[in-house]
mmCIF file of C-alpha atoms in Angstrom:
data_model
loop_
_atom_site.group_PDB
_atom_site.id
_atom_site.type_symbol
_atom_site.label_atom_id
_atom_site.label_comp_id
_atom_site.label_asym_id
_atom_site.label_seq_id
_atom_site.Cartn_x
_atom_site.Cartn_y
_atom_site.Cartn_z
ATOM 1 C CA UNK A 1158 -24.228 -9.804 25.100
ATOM 2 C CA UNK A 1159 -26.456 -8.809 22.191
ATOM 3 C CA UNK A 1160 -24.804 -5.401 21.818
ATOM 4 C CA UNK A 1161 -22.253 -3.350 23.728
ATOM 5 C CA UNK A 1162 -21.408 0.338 23.808
ATOM 6 C CA UNK A 1163 -17.904 1.376 22.767
ATOM 7 C CA UNK A 1164 -16.361 3.384 25.634
ATOM 8 C CA UNK A 1165 -16.645 7.121 25.083
ATOM 9 C CA UNK A 1166 -18.797 6.763 21.961
ATOM 10 C CA UNK A 1167 -22.504 6.570 21.156
ATOM 11 C CA UNK A 1168 -21.641 3.587 18.996
ATOM 12 C CA UNK A 1169 -22.823 0.080 19.773
ATOM 13 C CA UNK A 1170 -21.409 -3.144 18.405
ATOM 14 C CA UNK A 1171 -23.264 -6.429 18.266
ATOM 15 C CA UNK A 1172 -24.454 -9.426 16.323
ATOM 16 C CA UNK A 1173 -27.517 -9.851 14.184
ATOM 17 C CA UNK A 1174 -29.658 -10.866 17.166
ATOM 18 C CA UNK A 1175 -29.228 -7.371 18.615
ATOM 19 C CA UNK A 1176 -31.898 -6.284 16.136
ATOM 20 C CA UNK A 1177 -34.438 -8.511 17.890
ATOM 21 C CA UNK A 1178 -34.285 -6.589 21.163
ATOM 22 C CA UNK A 1179 -36.448 -3.572 20.361
ATOM 23 C CA UNK A 1180 -36.479 -2.349 23.955
ATOM 24 C CA UNK A 1181 -32.670 -2.278 24.130
ATOM 25 C CA UNK A 1182 -32.488 -0.444 20.812
ATOM 26 C CA UNK A 1183 -34.913 2.191 22.090
ATOM 27 C CA UNK A 1184 -33.038 2.617 25.375
ATOM 28 C CA UNK A 1185 -29.785 3.102 23.472
ATOM 29 C CA UNK A 1186 -31.460 5.674 21.176
ATOM 30 C CA UNK A 1187 -30.353 3.743 18.079
ATOM 31 C CA UNK A 1188 -31.242 5.775 14.989
ATOM 32 C CA UNK A 1189 -28.703 4.380 12.502
ATOM 33 C CA UNK A 1190 -27.800 0.750 11.795
ATOM 34 C CA UNK A 1191 -24.786 -0.389 9.786
ATOM 35 C CA UNK A 1192 -24.909 -4.023 8.645
ATOM 36 C CA UNK A 1193 -21.626 -5.684 7.648
ATOM 37 C CA UNK A 1194 -22.661 -9.108 6.385
ATOM 38 C CA UNK A 1195 -23.935 -10.670 3.207
ATOM 39 C CA UNK A 1196 -27.066 -12.399 4.491
ATOM 40 C CA UNK A 1197 -29.701 -9.903 5.555
ATOM 41 C CA UNK A 1198 -32.987 -10.245 7.440
ATOM 42 C CA UNK A 1199 -36.167 -8.707 6.047
ATOM 43 C CA UNK A 1200 -35.913 -5.020 5.231
ATOM 44 C CA UNK A 1201 -38.871 -4.435 7.546
ATOM 45 C CA UNK A 1202 -36.457 -4.967 10.418
ATOM 46 C CA UNK A 1203 -34.634 -1.781 9.443
ATOM 47 C CA UNK A 1204 -37.709 0.340 8.728
ATOM 48 C CA UNK A 1205 -37.378 2.430 11.933
ATOM 49 C CA UNK A 1206 -33.700 3.218 11.258
ATOM 50 C CA UNK A 1207 -31.375 4.823 8.770
ATOM 51 C CA UNK A 1208 -29.643 1.782 7.302
ATOM 52 C CA UNK A 1209 -26.301 1.254 5.556
ATOM 53 C CA UNK A 1210 -25.423 -2.187 4.221
ATOM 54 C CA UNK A 1211 -22.011 -3.626 3.323
ATOM 55 C CA UNK A 1212 -22.118 -7.039 1.649
ATOM 56 C CA UNK A 1213 -18.970 -8.766 2.919
ATOM 57 C CA UNK A 1214 -17.999 -12.187 4.223
ATOM 58 C CA UNK A 1215 -15.803 -12.822 7.241
ATOM 59 C CA UNK A 1216 -12.825 -14.183 5.275
ATOM 60 C CA UNK A 1217 -9.221 -12.992 5.105
ATOM 61 C CA UNK A 1218 -9.281 -12.058 1.419
ATOM 62 C CA UNK A 1219 -12.460 -9.952 1.593
ATOM 63 C CA UNK A 1220 -11.794 -6.312 0.703
ATOM 64 C CA UNK A 1221 -13.400 -4.406 3.551
ATOM 65 C CA UNK A 1222 -10.873 -1.575 3.287
ATOM 66 C CA UNK A 1223 -12.582 -0.012 0.272
ATOM 67 C CA UNK A 1224 -15.783 0.382 2.336
ATOM 68 C CA UNK A 1225 -14.177 2.253 5.254
ATOM 69 C CA UNK A 1226 -14.853 5.844 4.054
ATOM 70 C CA UNK A 1227 -18.559 5.264 3.354
ATOM 71 C CA UNK A 1228 -19.019 3.402 6.642
ATOM 72 C CA UNK A 1229 -17.257 6.125 8.637
ATOM 73 C CA UNK A 1230 -19.311 8.833 6.938
ATOM 74 C CA UNK A 1231 -22.527 6.972 7.785
ATOM 75 C CA UNK A 1232 -21.534 6.506 11.433
ATOM 76 C CA UNK A 1233 -20.600 10.169 11.752
ATOM 77 C CA UNK A 1234 -23.902 11.278 10.224
ATOM 78 C CA UNK A 1235 -25.761 9.247 12.837
ATOM 79 C CA UNK A 1236 -23.783 10.772 15.689
ATOM 80 C CA UNK A 1237 -24.143 14.293 14.277
ATOM 81 C CA UNK A 1238 -27.924 13.858 14.160
ATOM 82 C CA UNK A 1239 -27.973 13.282 17.915
ATOM 83 C CA UNK A 1240 -28.673 9.567 17.751
ATOM 84 C CA UNK A 1241 -26.677 6.421 18.403
ATOM 85 C CA UNK A 1242 -25.328 3.951 15.866
ATOM 86 C CA UNK A 1243 -25.410 0.155 15.921
ATOM 87 C CA UNK A 1244 -22.706 -1.587 13.896
ATOM 88 C CA UNK A 1245 -23.419 -5.287 13.559
ATOM 89 C CA UNK A 1246 -22.360 -8.379 11.647
ATOM 90 C CA UNK A 1247 -23.352 -11.977 12.356
ATOM 91 C CA UNK A 1248 -21.659 -12.374 15.748
ATOM 92 C CA UNK A 1249 -20.371 -8.883 16.521
ATOM 93 C CA UNK A 1250 -16.818 -10.199 16.506
ATOM 94 C CA UNK A 1251 -14.871 -9.559 13.292
ATOM 95 C CA UNK A 1252 -16.522 -7.481 10.555
ATOM 96 C CA UNK A 1253 -18.345 -5.076 12.855
ATOM 97 C CA UNK A 1254 -15.254 -4.719 15.055
ATOM 98 C CA UNK A 1255 -13.170 -3.870 11.986
ATOM 99 C CA UNK A 1256 -15.565 -1.083 10.977
ATOM 100 C CA UNK A 1257 -15.560 0.347 14.500
ATOM 101 C CA UNK A 1258 -11.761 0.237 14.680
ATOM 102 C CA UNK A 1259 -11.572 2.078 11.350
ATOM 103 C CA UNK A 1260 -13.866 4.776 12.749
ATOM 104 C CA UNK A 1261 -11.740 5.216 15.878
ATOM 105 C CA UNK A 1262 -8.572 5.390 13.770
ATOM 106 C CA UNK A 1263 -10.144 8.021 11.528
ATOM 107 C CA UNK A 1264 -10.982 10.109 14.595
ATOM 108 C CA UNK A 1265 -7.503 9.841 16.128
ATOM 109 C CA UNK A 1266 -5.033 8.642 13.482
ATOM 110 C CA UNK A 1267 -1.964 9.772 15.418
ATOM 111 C CA UNK A 1268 -3.074 8.719 18.877
ATOM 112 C CA UNK A 1269 -4.299 5.220 18.034
ATOM 113 C CA UNK A 1270 -3.076 2.124 16.239
ATOM 114 C CA UNK A 1271 -5.261 -0.752 15.030
ATOM 115 C CA UNK A 1272 -4.272 -2.792 18.078
ATOM 116 C CA UNK A 1273 -4.872 -0.011 20.615
ATOM 117 C CA UNK A 1274 -8.258 0.772 19.031
ATOM 118 C CA UNK A 1275 -9.153 -2.919 19.289
ATOM 119 C CA UNK A 1276 -8.254 -2.878 22.979
ATOM 120 C CA UNK A 1277 -10.656 0.029 23.531
ATOM 121 C CA UNK A 1278 -13.499 -1.957 21.975
ATOM 122 C CA UNK A 1279 -12.568 -5.060 23.958
ATOM 123 C CA UNK A 1280 -13.094 -3.138 27.194
ATOM 124 C CA UNK A 1281 -16.830 -3.548 26.667
ATOM 125 C CA UNK A 1282 -16.879 -6.478 24.215
ATOM 126 C CA UNK A 1283 -13.959 -8.858 24.903
ATOM 127 C CA UNK A 1284 -14.898 -11.321 22.157
ATOM 128 C CA UNK A 1285 -14.016 -8.871 19.350
ATOM 129 C CA UNK A 1286 -11.319 -10.332 17.097
ATOM 130 C CA UNK A 1287 -11.045 -9.225 13.451
ATOM 131 C CA UNK A 1288 -9.564 -11.874 11.184
ATOM 132 C CA UNK A 1289 -5.937 -11.537 10.077
ATOM 133 C CA UNK A 1290 -6.871 -10.119 6.684
ATOM 134 C CA UNK A 1291 -8.967 -7.357 8.242
ATOM 135 C CA UNK A 1292 -6.194 -6.476 10.707
ATOM 136 C CA UNK A 1293 -3.804 -6.150 7.765
ATOM 137 C CA UNK A 1294 -6.270 -3.836 6.030
ATOM 138 C CA UNK A 1295 -6.565 -1.713 9.166
ATOM 139 C CA UNK A 1296 -2.768 -1.426 9.229
ATOM 140 C CA UNK A 1297 -2.786 -0.320 5.581
ATOM 141 C CA UNK A 1298 -5.519 2.219 6.358
ATOM 142 C CA UNK A 1299 -3.493 3.557 9.281
ATOM 143 C CA UNK A 1300 -0.362 3.733 7.121
ATOM 144 C CA UNK A 1301 -2.322 5.809 4.604
ATOM 145 C CA UNK A 1302 -3.210 8.315 7.315
ATOM 146 C CA UNK A 1303 -6.890 7.265 7.463
ATOM 147 C CA UNK A 1304 -8.001 9.383 4.466
ATOM 148 C CA UNK A 1305 -11.545 10.069 3.280
ATOM 149 C CA UNK A 1306 -10.614 8.735 -0.166
ATOM 150 C CA UNK A 1307 -9.067 5.277 -0.057
ATOM 151 C CA UNK A 1308 -9.268 3.852 -3.560
ATOM 152 C CA UNK A 1309 -7.162 6.562 -5.234
ATOM 153 C CA UNK A 1310 -4.406 6.463 -2.609
ATOM 154 C CA UNK A 1311 -1.043 5.045 -3.826
ATOM 155 C CA UNK A 1312 -0.656 2.886 -0.711
ATOM 156 C CA UNK A 1313 -4.051 1.281 -1.353
ATOM 157 C CA UNK A 1314 -3.222 0.646 -5.006
ATOM 158 C CA UNK A 1315 0.064 -1.030 -4.059
ATOM 159 C CA UNK A 1316 -1.712 -3.193 -1.493
ATOM 160 C CA UNK A 1317 -4.356 -4.161 -4.056
ATOM 161 C CA UNK A 1318 -1.628 -4.933 -6.589
ATOM 162 C CA UNK A 1319 0.162 -7.250 -4.143
ATOM 163 C CA UNK A 1320 -3.105 -9.065 -3.425
ATOM 164 C CA UNK A 1321 -3.794 -9.605 -7.116
ATOM 165 C CA UNK A 1322 -0.267 -10.896 -7.689
ATOM 166 C CA UNK A 1323 -0.598 -13.340 -4.784
ATOM 167 C CA UNK A 1324 -3.948 -14.598 -6.046
ATOM 168 C CA UNK A 1325 -2.650 -15.049 -9.594
ATOM 169 C CA UNK A 1326 0.494 -16.872 -8.480
ATOM 170 C CA UNK A 1327 -1.576 -19.118 -6.207
ATOM 171 C CA UNK A 1328 -3.462 -20.177 -9.352
ATOM 172 C CA UNK A 1329 -0.201 -20.819 -11.205
ATOM 173 C CA UNK A 1330 -0.567 -17.784 -13.462
ATOM 174 C CA UNK A 1331 1.075 -14.425 -13.942
ATOM 175 C CA UNK A 1332 -1.197 -11.429 -13.288
ATOM 176 C CA UNK A 1333 -2.876 -9.756 -16.246
ATOM 177 C CA UNK A 1334 -1.212 -6.644 -17.612
ATOM 178 C CA UNK A 1335 -3.872 -4.207 -16.422
ATOM 179 C CA UNK A 1336 -3.360 -5.264 -12.796
ATOM 180 C CA UNK A 1337 0.408 -4.675 -12.771
ATOM 181 C CA UNK A 1338 1.447 -1.497 -10.980
ATOM 182 C CA UNK A 1339 4.353 -0.086 -12.982
ATOM 183 C CA UNK A 1340 6.042 2.143 -10.446
ATOM 184 C CA UNK A 1341 7.306 4.782 -12.893
ATOM 185 C CA UNK A 1342 3.706 5.402 -13.986
ATOM 186 C CA UNK A 1343 2.582 6.152 -10.427
ATOM 187 C CA UNK A 1344 2.579 9.609 -8.824
ATOM 188 C CA UNK A 1345 5.775 9.995 -6.875
ATOM 189 C CA UNK A 1346 5.624 11.436 -3.390
ATOM 190 C CA UNK A 1347 8.079 13.992 -2.107
ATOM 191 C CA UNK A 1348 11.479 12.371 -1.990
ATOM 192 C CA UNK A 1349 13.909 13.117 0.802
ATOM 193 C CA UNK A 1350 16.753 15.255 -0.488
ATOM 194 C CA UNK A 1351 19.990 13.305 -0.570
ATOM 195 C CA UNK A 1352 23.423 14.154 -1.837
ATOM 196 C CA UNK A 1353 23.652 11.028 -4.009
ATOM 197 C CA UNK A 1354 21.474 9.212 -6.525
ATOM 198 C CA UNK A 1355 22.176 5.659 -7.640
ATOM 199 C CA UNK A 1356 21.953 4.987 -11.367
ATOM 200 C CA UNK A 1357 21.862 1.511 -12.888
ATOM 201 C CA UNK A 1358 22.791 1.231 -16.569
ATOM 202 C CA UNK A 1359 22.935 -1.562 -19.090
ATOM 203 C CA UNK A 1360 26.579 -2.607 -19.304
ATOM 204 C CA UNK A 1361 26.392 -3.039 -23.065
ATOM 205 C CA UNK A 1362 24.634 0.128 -24.298
ATOM 206 C CA UNK A 1363 24.707 2.328 -21.154
ATOM 207 C CA UNK A 1364 20.969 2.888 -21.206
ATOM 208 C CA UNK A 1365 19.655 3.899 -17.741
ATOM 209 C CA UNK A 1366 17.467 1.115 -16.371
ATOM 210 C CA UNK A 1367 16.639 2.417 -12.893
ATOM 211 C CA UNK A 1368 17.446 5.064 -10.313
ATOM 212 C CA UNK A 1369 17.184 5.194 -6.530
ATOM 213 C CA UNK A 1370 13.364 5.575 -6.148
ATOM 214 C CA UNK A 1371 12.732 2.364 -8.094
ATOM 215 C CA UNK A 1372 15.167 0.105 -6.260
ATOM 216 C CA UNK A 1373 13.482 -2.360 -3.904
ATOM 217 C CA UNK A 1374 15.366 -2.641 -0.617
ATOM 218 C CA UNK A 1375 15.668 -6.112 0.807
ATOM 219 C CA UNK A 1376 17.238 -7.476 3.935
ATOM 220 C CA UNK A 1377 20.818 -8.637 3.558
ATOM 221 C CA UNK A 1378 21.637 -6.804 6.772
ATOM 222 C CA UNK A 1379 19.301 -9.216 8.559
ATOM 223 C CA UNK A 1380 21.373 -12.184 7.435
ATOM 224 C CA UNK A 1381 24.917 -13.284 7.976
ATOM 225 C CA UNK A 1382 26.112 -11.965 4.624
ATOM 226 C CA UNK A 1383 26.606 -8.305 3.774
ATOM 227 C CA UNK A 1384 24.929 -6.399 0.946
ATOM 228 C CA UNK A 1385 28.092 -6.739 -1.157
ATOM 229 C CA UNK A 1386 27.371 -10.472 -1.380
ATOM 230 C CA UNK A 1387 24.095 -9.844 -3.237
ATOM 231 C CA UNK A 1388 24.437 -10.866 -6.874
ATOM 232 C CA UNK A 1389 21.298 -9.005 -7.917
ATOM 233 C CA UNK A 1390 19.601 -5.643 -7.483
ATOM 234 C CA UNK A 1391 15.837 -5.838 -7.061
ATOM 235 C CA UNK A 1392 13.514 -3.281 -8.637
ATOM 236 C CA UNK A 1393 9.870 -2.346 -8.646
ATOM 237 C CA UNK A 1394 8.167 -3.271 -11.938
ATOM 238 C CA UNK A 1395 8.932 -0.571 -14.521
ATOM 239 C CA UNK A 1396 7.368 0.148 -17.899
ATOM 240 C CA UNK A 1397 10.448 -0.936 -19.862
ATOM 241 C CA UNK A 1398 9.910 -4.461 -18.483
ATOM 242 C CA UNK A 1399 6.498 -4.741 -20.133
ATOM 243 C CA UNK A 1400 7.751 -6.532 -23.253
ATOM 244 C CA UNK A 1401 9.583 -9.096 -21.106
ATOM 245 C CA UNK A 1402 6.716 -9.657 -18.680
ATOM 246 C CA UNK A 1403 4.102 -9.856 -21.441
ATOM 247 C CA UNK A 1404 5.921 -11.137 -24.544
ATOM 248 C CA UNK A 1405 2.647 -11.947 -26.295
ATOM 249 C CA UNK A 1406 1.634 -8.312 -26.131
ATOM 250 C CA UNK A 1407 -1.755 -9.157 -24.610
ATOM 251 C CA UNK A 1408 -3.811 -6.008 -24.312
ATOM 252 C CA UNK A 1409 -6.317 -5.215 -21.622
ATOM 253 C CA UNK A 1410 -9.125 -5.334 -24.178
ATOM 254 C CA UNK A 1411 -8.562 -8.972 -25.108
ATOM 255 C CA UNK A 1412 -11.375 -11.228 -24.047
ATOM 256 C CA UNK A 1413 -10.708 -13.971 -21.572
ATOM 257 C CA UNK A 1414 -11.712 -17.539 -22.259
ATOM 258 C CA UNK A 1415 -14.748 -19.071 -20.517
ATOM 259 C CA UNK A 1416 -12.296 -20.648 -18.084
ATOM 260 C CA UNK A 1417 -10.876 -17.282 -16.998
ATOM 261 C CA UNK A 1418 -7.564 -17.715 -18.824
ATOM 262 C CA UNK A 1419 -6.324 -16.191 -22.034
ATOM 263 C CA UNK A 1420 -5.162 -18.502 -24.816
ATOM 264 C CA UNK A 1421 -1.571 -17.407 -24.268
ATOM 265 C CA UNK A 1422 -0.889 -16.504 -20.651
ATOM 266 C CA UNK A 1423 2.136 -14.440 -19.681
ATOM 267 C CA UNK A 1424 5.010 -16.455 -18.176
ATOM 268 C CA UNK A 1425 5.466 -16.754 -14.419
ATOM 269 C CA UNK A 1426 9.206 -16.209 -14.790
ATOM 270 C CA UNK A 1427 11.721 -15.293 -17.457
ATOM 271 C CA UNK A 1428 14.469 -12.932 -18.560
ATOM 272 C CA UNK A 1429 14.588 -9.149 -18.439
ATOM 273 C CA UNK A 1430 16.205 -7.632 -21.518
ATOM 274 C CA UNK A 1431 17.485 -4.122 -22.122
ATOM 275 C CA UNK A 1432 14.667 -1.954 -23.539
ATOM 276 C CA UNK A 1433 17.033 -0.531 -26.148
ATOM 277 C CA UNK A 1434 15.832 -2.415 -29.241
ATOM 278 C CA UNK A 1435 19.274 -2.174 -30.819
ATOM 279 C CA UNK A 1436 20.823 -3.711 -27.709
ATOM 280 C CA UNK A 1437 18.442 -6.342 -26.277
ATOM 281 C CA UNK A 1438 21.080 -7.417 -23.732
ATOM 282 C CA UNK A 1439 19.985 -9.895 -21.058
ATOM 283 C CA UNK A 1440 20.218 -7.777 -17.895
ATOM 284 C CA UNK A 1441 18.340 -9.880 -15.356
ATOM 285 C CA UNK A 1442 15.297 -11.990 -14.636
ATOM 286 C CA UNK A 1443 11.831 -11.882 -13.126
ATOM 287 C CA UNK A 1444 9.757 -14.329 -11.108
ATOM 288 C CA UNK A 1445 6.218 -13.485 -10.038
ATOM 289 C CA UNK A 1446 6.381 -16.272 -7.469
ATOM 290 C CA UNK A 1447 9.503 -14.671 -5.976
ATOM 291 C CA UNK A 1448 13.138 -15.616 -5.759
ATOM 292 C CA UNK A 1449 15.792 -15.902 -3.082
ATOM 293 C CA UNK A 1450 18.709 -13.503 -3.268
ATOM 294 C CA UNK A 1451 22.237 -14.794 -2.737
ATOM 295 C CA UNK A 1452 22.164 -12.955 0.618
ATOM 296 C CA UNK A 1453 19.410 -15.330 1.742
ATOM 297 C CA UNK A 1454 16.471 -12.914 1.611
ATOM 298 C CA UNK A 1455 13.297 -13.747 -0.331
ATOM 299 C CA UNK A 1456 11.767 -11.073 -2.574
ATOM 300 C CA UNK A 1457 8.201 -11.560 -3.869
ATOM 301 C CA UNK A 1458 7.522 -10.746 -6.654
ATOM 302 C CA UNK A 1459 11.091 -10.457 -7.915
ATOM 303 C CA UNK A 1460 12.416 -8.209 -10.698
ATOM 304 C CA UNK A 1461 16.179 -8.404 -10.494
ATOM 305 C CA UNK A 1462 19.154 -7.067 -12.409
ATOM 306 C CA UNK A 1463 22.367 -9.094 -12.357
ATOM 307 C CA UNK A 1464 25.233 -6.974 -11.048
ATOM 308 C CA UNK A 1465 27.536 -8.648 -13.562
ATOM 309 C CA UNK A 1466 25.405 -7.293 -16.430
ATOM 310 C CA UNK A 1467 24.865 -3.705 -15.326
ATOM 311 C CA UNK A 1468 26.961 -0.758 -14.227
ATOM 312 C CA UNK A 1469 26.103 0.932 -10.943
ATOM 313 C CA UNK A 1470 27.152 4.496 -10.266
ATOM 314 C CA UNK A 1471 26.407 7.145 -7.665
ATOM 315 C CA UNK A 1472 25.665 10.592 -9.028
ATOM 316 C CA UNK A 1473 26.430 13.477 -6.700
ATOM 317 C CA UNK A 1474 23.550 15.915 -6.256
ATOM 318 C CA UNK A 1475 25.120 19.324 -5.705
ATOM 319 C CA UNK A 1476 23.135 21.274 -3.144
ATOM 320 C CA UNK A 1477 22.716 24.930 -3.999
ATOM 321 C CA UNK A 1478 23.068 27.647 -1.423
ATOM 322 C CA UNK A 1479 21.109 30.860 -0.916
ATOM 323 C CA UNK A 1480 19.958 32.420 -4.170
ATOM 324 C CA UNK A 1481 20.461 29.126 -6.031
ATOM 325 C CA UNK A 1482 24.247 29.545 -6.180
ATOM 326 C CA UNK A 1483 26.484 26.500 -6.187
ATOM 327 C CA UNK A 1484 29.146 26.541 -3.464
ATOM 328 C CA UNK A 1485 32.641 27.357 -4.648
ATOM 329 C CA UNK A 1486 33.738 23.924 -3.487
ATOM 330 C CA UNK A 1487 31.595 22.463 -6.268
ATOM 331 C CA UNK A 1488 34.048 23.947 -8.763
ATOM 332 C CA UNK A 1489 37.103 22.650 -6.932
ATOM 333 C CA UNK A 1490 37.984 26.059 -5.452
ATOM 334 C CA UNK A 1491 39.578 25.922 -2.023
ATOM 335 C CA UNK A 1492 39.033 29.188 -0.160
ATOM 336 C CA UNK A 1493 41.117 30.728 2.626
ATOM 337 C CA UNK A 1494 39.706 30.198 6.151
ATOM 338 C CA UNK A 1495 38.242 33.703 6.331
ATOM 339 C CA UNK A 1496 36.174 33.192 3.170
ATOM 340 C CA UNK A 1497 34.652 29.767 3.792
ATOM 341 C CA UNK A 1498 30.911 29.167 3.998
ATOM 342 C CA UNK A 1499 30.594 29.973 7.681
ATOM 343 C CA UNK A 1500 32.058 33.419 6.991
ATOM 344 C CA UNK A 1501 29.974 34.433 3.983
ATOM 345 C CA UNK A 1502 27.329 37.130 4.281
ATOM 346 C CA UNK A 1503 23.957 37.209 2.530
ATOM 347 C CA UNK A 1504 25.439 38.775 -0.605
ATOM 348 C CA UNK A 1505 28.038 36.038 -0.896
ATOM 349 C CA UNK A 1506 30.944 38.407 -0.186
ATOM 350 C CA UNK A 1507 33.734 37.094 1.983
ATOM 351 C CA UNK A 1508 34.335 38.555 5.402
ATOM 352 C CA UNK A 1509 36.971 38.167 8.040
ATOM 353 C CA UNK A 1510 40.494 39.051 7.003
ATOM 354 C CA UNK A 1511 39.546 40.908 3.795
#
């Protein structure tokens, strides 16, 4: 089982020993070879082929996702040239399978999922089994819509941010400022139109702290308690929190010590204070390692506002009708039955009994 052909594709998947079988490579018309491993044989081995190399290890925290677009482009160029492509790693089990799954997803993003694409590959190579980290990255790639540009996509940046937070917390440190993804600095996608927007204000000075897009939903409905039992509202990190998260004001340009830590690291947890410098009211708390809400749900990382220290209000978004006009009901005008919205012509003039 040196190499196997993916059903319906001129793509072969195998281990490093597949390169030793020259006769099999010739029979398969292999013209392009993609290597997904860090240790490489002599370059002379690849002399007869177009070669693309990705230096990655088969470990959960390896970032293979960032290499998907280049790998897919290379595979497609081999197929377009009329040849076949060999994708290999050490055993032809995890890294190479991940690359092939990414290619299949890119070809049919709506028809396939990471798991269904894996099942296609397993039809000819049953031993394929990407590690858990790679399967997560394939899910992120699928969630993104399998784009040609991964690294600038907001979903990728959020995934990378979560990874960096997890790694920092595992080392007992808060992440550095430049790695924190402040949500109000990110491009906002098209929001679904709703008739209400939630506003959260400091109870002392009435400064707006957050609105609906920046509230992090969590799962009280999954527990025995209702959402009204939650004592806190959880948010995405926002720019006004910067002074609380990084009280030492460490800039991105500061040099790190030889041990990889700054002289004064940011705290893992602490208070969130109102950004109004005149106010400075304690409105909540943060914990990079996460915290458990009173409803029982864990939120990691956690940036929470105490309901007892903020005011929460719902602002009504008045929907305009044709021509940008507000409905008469918005002004408190109650119309006779013959003049209500279902009996108004394009000019806005009432019909019916008039």
